[in-house]
């Protein structure tokens, strides 16, 4: 009973955290939905740990709890891979922006130098 | 202008304030009528100011992207300003600009020409894992390109308009991507690659690394980069 309380409370705290982050617009919706979806699976399981025993039996896993542990690790790994992928995409985007920015700065500086030259010429002629 | 072509020399530079002015001045002296673009890859020193004072155009990146980022920027500049030929030269002064016309001459028949060590001119001694890595790279890339390429990691290269168009869109920013992966990518897409033997000089500033442990790591990374480049789309 004590264990159920601990796991159930943890699940609820996580749920509150995600909802609060979404409410403050600190978490993009796509990630918020992912974690919310997960919590809707995790919270019932934390209250009734035996729920998965049937599925575990079917897969040849001795206890539903070990199955949850296994699935949890697989899920976390997938999330990590997804985040690396997102970071790679972001790095590519910031790289393109940096290059674009340097090109523009070079154009502006060249333009400014040219205009200064022309002005000096006009000055001297006039 | 070199052989009637509009030519841009691209120099990627990171903290090279000590040598960049001499390199730019030498290029402008040896190759009159050629435009020089120094890409300052987020230097902490006065590289950009020194290069501009020496008469180069300067594009300054807001932070360090690595040689690949600097080079794609250079090729984008060459593409946007309609240059016929882009030549990459290192900022440390090891590449002799007097070889540039030799490289450019071959661009009528080839898309990318590499100024290569180990091809007869000059004398170089590389031993151990670094030598194995270079041997492996040159063997695989020669096979892919259908030409003998002895110095695949050379940063002394000339590209024609067709190659500039590709590099302006695609140029990897990863380790060895600027040399090895671009060669694999270009060769597999049917761009014609050739090399010209050149003698390289001692660097004006900085020292090359000679530790055997570093050489082993270099071999491992070169293998990984090559394998990835071969299986990538």
CSV table of C-alpha atoms in Angstrom, one decimal:
chain,number,residue,atom,x,y,z
A,1,UNK,CA,0.0,0.0,0.0
A,2,UNK,CA,2.8,2.4,0.9
A,3,UNK,CA,4.5,1.7,-2.4
A,4,UNK,CA,1.4,2.4,-4.4
A,5,UNK,CA,1.2,5.8,-2.6
A,6,UNK,CA,4.8,6.7,-3.5
A,7,UNK,CA,4.5,5.7,-7.1
A,8,UNK,CA,1.0,7.2,-7.5
A,9,UNK,CA,2.2,10.5,-6.0
A,10,UNK,CA,5.3,10.6,-8.2
A,11,UNK,CA,3.0,10.2,-11.2
A,12,UNK,CA,0.8,13.0,-10.1
A,13,UNK,CA,3.7,15.4,-9.4
A,14,UNK,CA,5.1,14.7,-12.9
A,15,UNK,CA,1.6,15.4,-14.4
A,16,UNK,CA,1.4,18.7,-12.6
A,17,UNK,CA,4.9,19.7,-13.7
A,18,UNK,CA,4.1,19.0,-17.4
A,19,UNK,CA,0.8,20.8,-17.3
A,20,UNK,CA,2.4,23.8,-15.5
A,21,UNK,CA,5.2,24.0,-18.1
A,22,UNK,CA,2.6,23.8,-20.9
A,23,UNK,CA,0.5,26.5,-19.2
A,24,UNK,CA,3.5,28.8,-19.0
A,25,UNK,CA,4.3,28.1,-22.7
A,26,UNK,CA,7.8,26.8,-21.7
A,27,UNK,CA,7.3,23.5,-23.5
A,28,UNK,CA,6.4,23.1,-27.1
A,29,UNK,CA,3.1,21.3,-27.5
A,30,UNK,CA,4.5,18.4,-29.4
A,31,UNK,CA,6.7,17.4,-26.4
A,32,UNK,CA,4.0,18.3,-23.9
A,33,UNK,CA,1.6,15.9,-25.6
A,34,UNK,CA,4.2,13.2,-25.7
A,35,UNK,CA,4.8,13.3,-21.9
A,36,UNK,CA,1.1,13.7,-21.1
A,37,UNK,CA,0.3,10.7,-23.2
A,38,UNK,CA,2.9,8.7,-21.3
A,39,UNK,CA,1.6,9.8,-17.9
A,40,UNK,CA,-1.9,8.6,-18.8
A,41,UNK,CA,-0.3,5.2,-19.1
A,42,UNK,CA,2.0,5.5,-16.1
A,43,UNK,CA,-0.4,6.8,-13.5
A,44,UNK,CA,-2.9,3.9,-13.7
A,45,UNK,CA,0.0,1.5,-13.7
A,46,UNK,CA,1.5,3.1,-10.6
A,47,UNK,CA,-1.9,2.7,-8.8
A,48,UNK,CA,-2.5,-0.8,-10.0
A,49,UNK,CA,1.0,-2.4,-10.7
A,50,UNK,CA,-0.6,-5.8,-11.6
A,51,UNK,CA,-2.5,-4.4,-14.6
A,52,UNK,CA,0.2,-5.6,-17.0
A,53,UNK,CA,0.6,-9.1,-15.6
A,54,UNK,CA,-1.6,-10.6,-18.4
A,55,UNK,CA,0.5,-9.0,-21.2
A,56,UNK,CA,3.7,-9.9,-19.4
A,57,UNK,CA,2.6,-13.6,-19.2
A,58,UNK,CA,1.9,-13.5,-23.0
A,59,UNK,CA,5.4,-12.2,-23.7
A,60,UNK,CA,7.1,-14.6,-21.4
A,61,UNK,CA,8.1,-12.0,-18.8
A,62,UNK,CA,7.7,-13.2,-15.2
A,63,UNK,CA,6.1,-10.1,-13.8
A,64,UNK,CA,4.3,-7.1,-15.2
A,65,UNK,CA,6.5,-4.8,-13.2
A,66,UNK,CA,9.7,-6.0,-15.1
A,67,UNK,CA,7.8,-5.5,-18.3
A,68,UNK,CA,7.1,-1.8,-17.3
A,69,UNK,CA,10.8,-1.4,-16.5
A,70,UNK,CA,11.9,-2.8,-19.8
A,71,UNK,CA,9.4,-0.7,-21.8
A,72,UNK,CA,10.4,2.4,-19.8
A,73,UNK,CA,14.1,2.0,-20.7
A,74,UNK,CA,13.2,1.4,-24.4
A,75,UNK,CA,11.0,4.5,-24.4
A,76,UNK,CA,13.7,6.7,-22.7
A,77,UNK,CA,16.3,5.5,-25.3
A,78,UNK,CA,13.9,6.4,-28.1
A,79,UNK,CA,13.4,9.9,-26.6
A,80,UNK,CA,17.2,10.4,-26.3
A,81,UNK,CA,17.6,9.4,-29.9
A,82,UNK,CA,14.9,11.8,-30.9
A,83,UNK,CA,16.4,14.6,-29.0
A,84,UNK,CA,19.8,14.0,-30.7
A,85,UNK,CA,18.1,14.2,-34.0
A,86,UNK,CA,16.3,17.4,-33.0
A,87,UNK,CA,19.6,19.0,-31.9
A,88,UNK,CA,21.3,18.0,-35.2
A,89,UNK,CA,18.5,19.7,-37.1
A,90,UNK,CA,18.8,22.8,-34.9
A,91,UNK,CA,22.6,22.9,-35.4
A,92,UNK,CA,22.1,22.7,-39.1
A,93,UNK,CA,19.6,25.6,-38.9
A,94,UNK,CA,21.8,27.8,-36.8
A,95,UNK,CA,24.7,27.1,-39.1
A,96,UNK,CA,22.7,28.2,-42.1
A,97,UNK,CA,21.6,31.3,-40.2
A,98,UNK,CA,25.2,32.1,-39.2
A,99,UNK,CA,26.4,31.8,-42.8
A,100,UNK,CA,23.6,33.8,-44.1
A,101,UNK,CA,24.3,36.5,-41.5
A,102,UNK,CA,28.0,36.7,-42.3
A,103,UNK,CA,27.1,37.0,-46.1
A,104,UNK,CA,24.7,39.9,-45.3
A,105,UNK,CA,27.2,41.6,-43.1
A,106,UNK,CA,29.9,41.4,-45.8
A,107,UNK,CA,27.5,42.9,-48.3
A,108,UNK,CA,26.5,45.7,-46.0
A,109,UNK,CA,30.1,46.5,-45.2
A,110,UNK,CA,31.1,46.5,-48.8
A,111,UNK,CA,28.2,48.7,-49.7
A,112,UNK,CA,29.0,51.2,-46.9
A,113,UNK,CA,32.7,51.3,-48.0
A,114,UNK,CA,31.7,52.0,-51.6
A,115,UNK,CA,29.3,54.7,-50.6
A,116,UNK,CA,32.0,56.4,-48.4
A,117,UNK,CA,34.4,56.3,-51.3
A,118,UNK,CA,31.9,57.9,-53.6
A,119,UNK,CA,31.2,60.6,-51.1
A,120,UNK,CA,34.8,61.4,-50.8
A,121,UNK,CA,35.1,61.6,-54.6
A,122,UNK,CA,32.2,64.1,-54.8
A,123,UNK,CA,33.8,66.1,-52.0
A,124,UNK,CA,37.1,66.4,-53.8
A,125,UNK,CA,35.5,67.2,-57.1
A,126,UNK,CA,33.1,69.7,-55.7
B,1,UNK,CA,41.2,37.2,-64.0
B,2,UNK,CA,43.2,34.1,-64.6
B,3,UNK,CA,43.0,32.6,-68.1
B,4,UNK,CA,40.0,34.9,-68.8
B,5,UNK,CA,38.0,33.6,-65.9
B,6,UNK,CA,36.7,35.5,-62.9
B,7,UNK,CA,38.4,33.9,-59.9
B,8,UNK,CA,37.7,34.1,-56.2
B,9,UNK,CA,40.3,32.8,-53.7
B,10,UNK,CA,38.6,31.6,-50.5
B,11,UNK,CA,40.7,31.5,-47.3
B,12,UNK,CA,39.0,30.0,-44.2
B,13,UNK,CA,40.8,31.5,-41.2
B,14,UNK,CA,40.6,30.9,-37.5
B,15,UNK,CA,42.9,33.0,-35.3
B,16,UNK,CA,45.4,33.6,-38.0
B,17,UNK,CA,46.1,37.3,-37.4
B,18,UNK,CA,49.9,36.4,-37.5
B,19,UNK,CA,50.0,35.1,-41.0
B,20,UNK,CA,46.8,36.1,-42.8
B,21,UNK,CA,48.2,39.5,-44.0
B,22,UNK,CA,51.2,38.0,-45.7
B,23,UNK,CA,49.1,35.3,-47.3
B,24,UNK,CA,46.6,37.8,-48.7
B,25,UNK,CA,49.4,40.1,-49.9
B,26,UNK,CA,51.2,37.3,-51.6
B,27,UNK,CA,48.1,36.1,-53.4
B,28,UNK,CA,47.3,39.6,-54.6
B,29,UNK,CA,50.9,40.1,-55.7
B,30,UNK,CA,51.2,36.8,-57.6
B,31,UNK,CA,47.6,36.8,-59.0
B,32,UNK,CA,46.7,40.3,-60.0
B,33,UNK,CA,43.0,40.8,-60.7
B,34,UNK,CA,41.9,38.1,-58.5
B,35,UNK,CA,39.4,38.7,-55.6
B,36,UNK,CA,40.3,37.3,-52.2
B,37,UNK,CA,37.6,36.4,-49.6
B,38,UNK,CA,38.8,35.7,-46.1
B,39,UNK,CA,36.1,33.9,-44.1
B,40,UNK,CA,36.8,34.6,-40.5
B,41,UNK,CA,35.5,31.6,-38.6
B,42,UNK,CA,34.7,33.2,-35.3
B,43,UNK,CA,38.3,34.3,-34.5
B,44,UNK,CA,39.1,35.8,-31.1
B,45,UNK,CA,42.0,37.8,-32.5
B,46,UNK,CA,42.2,40.6,-35.1
B,47,UNK,CA,42.1,38.2,-38.1
B,48,UNK,CA,39.2,40.0,-39.9
B,49,UNK,CA,40.7,43.5,-39.4
B,50,UNK,CA,44.2,42.5,-40.5
B,51,UNK,CA,42.8,40.7,-43.6
B,52,UNK,CA,40.7,43.7,-44.6
B,53,UNK,CA,43.7,46.0,-44.2
B,54,UNK,CA,45.7,43.7,-46.5
B,55,UNK,CA,43.1,44.2,-49.2
B,56,UNK,CA,40.9,41.1,-48.8
B,57,UNK,CA,37.1,41.0,-48.7
B,58,UNK,CA,36.1,39.7,-45.3
B,59,UNK,CA,33.0,37.7,-44.3
B,60,UNK,CA,32.9,37.3,-40.5
B,61,UNK,CA,31.0,34.4,-38.9
B,62,UNK,CA,29.4,35.2,-35.6
B,63,UNK,CA,30.8,32.1,-34.0
B,64,UNK,CA,33.0,29.2,-34.9
B,65,UNK,CA,31.5,26.7,-37.4
B,66,UNK,CA,34.5,24.8,-38.5
B,67,UNK,CA,36.2,24.7,-41.9
B,68,UNK,CA,33.0,23.2,-43.5
B,69,UNK,CA,30.8,26.1,-42.4
B,70,UNK,CA,33.4,28.7,-43.5
B,71,UNK,CA,33.8,26.9,-46.9
B,72,UNK,CA,30.1,26.7,-47.7
B,73,UNK,CA,29.9,30.4,-46.9
B,74,UNK,CA,32.8,31.0,-49.3
B,75,UNK,CA,31.2,29.0,-52.1
B,76,UNK,CA,27.8,30.8,-51.5
B,77,UNK,CA,29.7,34.1,-52.0
B,78,UNK,CA,31.3,32.8,-55.2
B,79,UNK,CA,27.9,31.5,-56.4
B,80,UNK,CA,26.0,34.8,-55.6
B,81,UNK,CA,28.7,36.9,-57.2
B,82,UNK,CA,28.9,34.8,-60.4
B,83,UNK,CA,32.6,33.7,-60.1
B,84,UNK,CA,33.7,31.2,-62.7
B,85,UNK,CA,36.3,29.6,-60.4
B,86,UNK,CA,36.8,29.3,-56.7
B,87,UNK,CA,40.1,28.4,-55.2
B,88,UNK,CA,40.5,27.4,-51.5
B,89,UNK,CA,43.8,28.2,-49.9
B,90,UNK,CA,44.9,27.7,-46.2
B,91,UNK,CA,45.5,30.7,-44.1
B,92,UNK,CA,48.7,29.4,-42.6
B,93,UNK,CA,50.7,30.1,-45.7
B,94,UNK,CA,51.6,26.5,-46.6
B,95,UNK,CA,50.0,26.8,-50.1
B,96,UNK,CA,52.0,28.6,-52.8
B,97,UNK,CA,49.7,30.8,-54.9
B,98,UNK,CA,52.0,30.4,-57.9
B,99,UNK,CA,50.4,26.9,-58.4
B,100,UNK,CA,46.9,28.4,-58.8
B,101,UNK,CA,47.1,28.9,-62.6
B,102,UNK,CA,48.2,25.2,-62.9
B,103,UNK,CA,45.1,24.1,-61.0
B,104,UNK,CA,42.8,26.5,-62.9
B,105,UNK,CA,44.2,25.2,-66.3
B,106,UNK,CA,42.7,21.8,-65.6
B,107,UNK,CA,39.2,23.1,-64.8
B,108,UNK,CA,38.1,23.0,-68.4
B,109,UNK,CA,38.2,19.2,-68.3
B,110,UNK,CA,37.6,18.7,-64.6
B,111,UNK,CA,35.2,20.1,-62.0
B,112,UNK,CA,37.5,19.9,-59.0
B,113,UNK,CA,41.3,20.0,-59.0
B,114,UNK,CA,43.3,19.3,-55.9
B,115,UNK,CA,46.8,20.6,-55.2
B,116,UNK,CA,48.4,17.4,-53.8
B,117,UNK,CA,51.5,16.6,-51.8
B,118,UNK,CA,53.1,13.2,-52.2
B,119,UNK,CA,52.8,13.5,-56.0
B,120,UNK,CA,56.4,14.1,-56.9
B,121,UNK,CA,57.0,17.8,-56.0
B,122,UNK,CA,58.4,18.7,-52.6
B,123,UNK,CA,59.5,16.3,-50.0
B,124,UNK,CA,57.3,15.1,-47.1
B,125,UNK,CA,57.8,12.4,-44.5
B,126,UNK,CA,54.7,11.0,-42.8
B,127,UNK,CA,54.9,7.8,-40.8
B,128,UNK,CA,52.8,5.4,-38.7
B,129,UNK,CA,49.1,5.5,-38.4
B,130,UNK,CA,48.8,8.9,-40.1
B,131,UNK,CA,50.5,7.4,-43.1
B,132,UNK,CA,48.1,4.4,-43.1
B,133,UNK,CA,45.1,6.6,-42.8
B,134,UNK,CA,46.3,8.7,-45.8
B,135,UNK,CA,47.1,5.6,-47.8
B,136,UNK,CA,43.6,4.2,-47.1
B,137,UNK,CA,41.8,7.4,-48.0
B,138,UNK,CA,43.8,7.9,-51.2
B,139,UNK,CA,43.2,4.3,-52.3
B,140,UNK,CA,39.4,4.3,-51.7
B,141,UNK,CA,38.9,7.8,-53.1
B,142,UNK,CA,41.1,7.2,-56.1
B,143,UNK,CA,38.9,4.2,-56.9
B,144,UNK,CA,35.8,6.3,-56.6
B,145,UNK,CA,37.0,9.2,-58.6
B,146,UNK,CA,38.7,7.1,-61.3
B,147,UNK,CA,41.9,9.2,-60.9
B,148,UNK,CA,45.0,8.9,-58.8
B,149,UNK,CA,44.5,11.1,-55.7
B,150,UNK,CA,47.5,11.0,-53.3
B,151,UNK,CA,46.5,13.8,-51.0
B,152,UNK,CA,42.8,13.6,-50.2
B,153,UNK,CA,42.9,15.9,-47.1
B,154,UNK,CA,44.6,18.8,-49.0
B,155,UNK,CA,42.9,22.1,-48.4
B,156,UNK,CA,44.3,23.5,-51.7
B,157,UNK,CA,41.6,23.0,-54.3
B,158,UNK,CA,40.1,24.7,-57.3
B,159,UNK,CA,36.4,24.3,-58.3
B,160,UNK,CA,34.7,25.3,-61.5
B,161,UNK,CA,31.2,26.9,-61.8
B,162,UNK,CA,29.5,23.5,-61.8
B,163,UNK,CA,31.3,22.5,-58.6
B,164,UNK,CA,30.6,25.9,-57.0
B,165,UNK,CA,26.9,25.4,-57.5
B,166,UNK,CA,27.0,22.1,-55.6
B,167,UNK,CA,29.2,23.3,-52.8
B,168,UNK,CA,27.1,26.5,-52.3
B,169,UNK,CA,24.2,24.2,-51.4
B,170,UNK,CA,25.9,21.3,-49.8
B,171,UNK,CA,29.1,21.3,-47.8
B,172,UNK,CA,29.5,19.3,-44.6
B,173,UNK,CA,30.6,21.0,-41.4
B,174,UNK,CA,31.8,17.8,-39.6
B,175,UNK,CA,35.3,16.6,-39.0
B,176,UNK,CA,37.1,15.8,-42.2
B,177,UNK,CA,33.8,16.5,-44.0
B,178,UNK,CA,35.3,19.5,-45.7
B,179,UNK,CA,37.9,17.3,-47.5
B,180,UNK,CA,37.1,13.5,-47.5
B,181,UNK,CA,33.3,13.6,-47.5
B,182,UNK,CA,33.1,16.3,-50.2
B,183,UNK,CA,35.3,14.2,-52.4
B,184,UNK,CA,33.2,11.1,-51.9
B,185,UNK,CA,30.0,13.0,-52.5
B,186,UNK,CA,31.3,14.8,-55.6
B,187,UNK,CA,32.8,11.6,-57.1
B,188,UNK,CA,29.7,9.6,-56.6
B,189,UNK,CA,27.6,12.3,-58.3
B,190,UNK,CA,29.8,12.1,-61.4
B,191,UNK,CA,31.9,15.3,-60.9
B,192,UNK,CA,35.3,14.9,-62.5
B,193,UNK,CA,38.2,15.2,-60.0
B,194,UNK,CA,41.9,15.5,-60.8
B,195,UNK,CA,45.0,16.4,-58.9
B,196,UNK,CA,48.1,18.5,-59.6
B,197,UNK,CA,51.3,17.9,-57.8
B,198,UNK,CA,52.4,20.9,-55.7
B,199,UNK,CA,55.2,21.5,-53.2
B,200,UNK,CA,53.9,22.8,-49.9
B,201,UNK,CA,55.9,25.1,-47.6
B,202,UNK,CA,56.4,25.1,-43.9
B,203,UNK,CA,53.6,26.8,-42.1
B,204,UNK,CA,54.2,30.5,-41.3
B,205,UNK,CA,52.6,30.1,-37.9
B,206,UNK,CA,51.5,27.1,-35.7
B,207,UNK,CA,52.9,23.6,-35.6
B,208,UNK,CA,51.5,20.3,-37.0
B,209,UNK,CA,51.0,17.5,-34.4
B,210,UNK,CA,53.2,14.5,-34.3
B,211,UNK,CA,52.0,12.5,-31.3
B,212,UNK,CA,51.5,8.8,-32.1
B,213,UNK,CA,48.3,8.7,-30.0
B,214,UNK,CA,46.8,11.6,-31.9
B,215,UNK,CA,47.8,9.8,-35.1
B,216,UNK,CA,45.9,6.7,-34.0
B,217,UNK,CA,42.8,8.7,-33.2
B,218,UNK,CA,43.1,10.4,-36.6
B,219,UNK,CA,43.2,7.0,-38.3
B,220,UNK,CA,40.1,5.9,-36.4
B,221,UNK,CA,38.2,9.0,-37.2
B,222,UNK,CA,39.3,9.0,-40.8
B,223,UNK,CA,37.9,5.4,-41.1
B,224,UNK,CA,34.6,6.3,-39.5
B,225,UNK,CA,34.2,9.4,-41.7
B,226,UNK,CA,35.0,7.4,-44.8
B,227,UNK,CA,32.6,4.6,-44.0
B,228,UNK,CA,29.8,7.0,-43.2
B,229,UNK,CA,30.5,9.0,-46.4
B,230,UNK,CA,30.2,5.8,-48.4
B,231,UNK,CA,26.9,4.6,-46.9
B,232,UNK,CA,25.3,8.0,-46.8
B,233,UNK,CA,22.8,9.0,-49.4
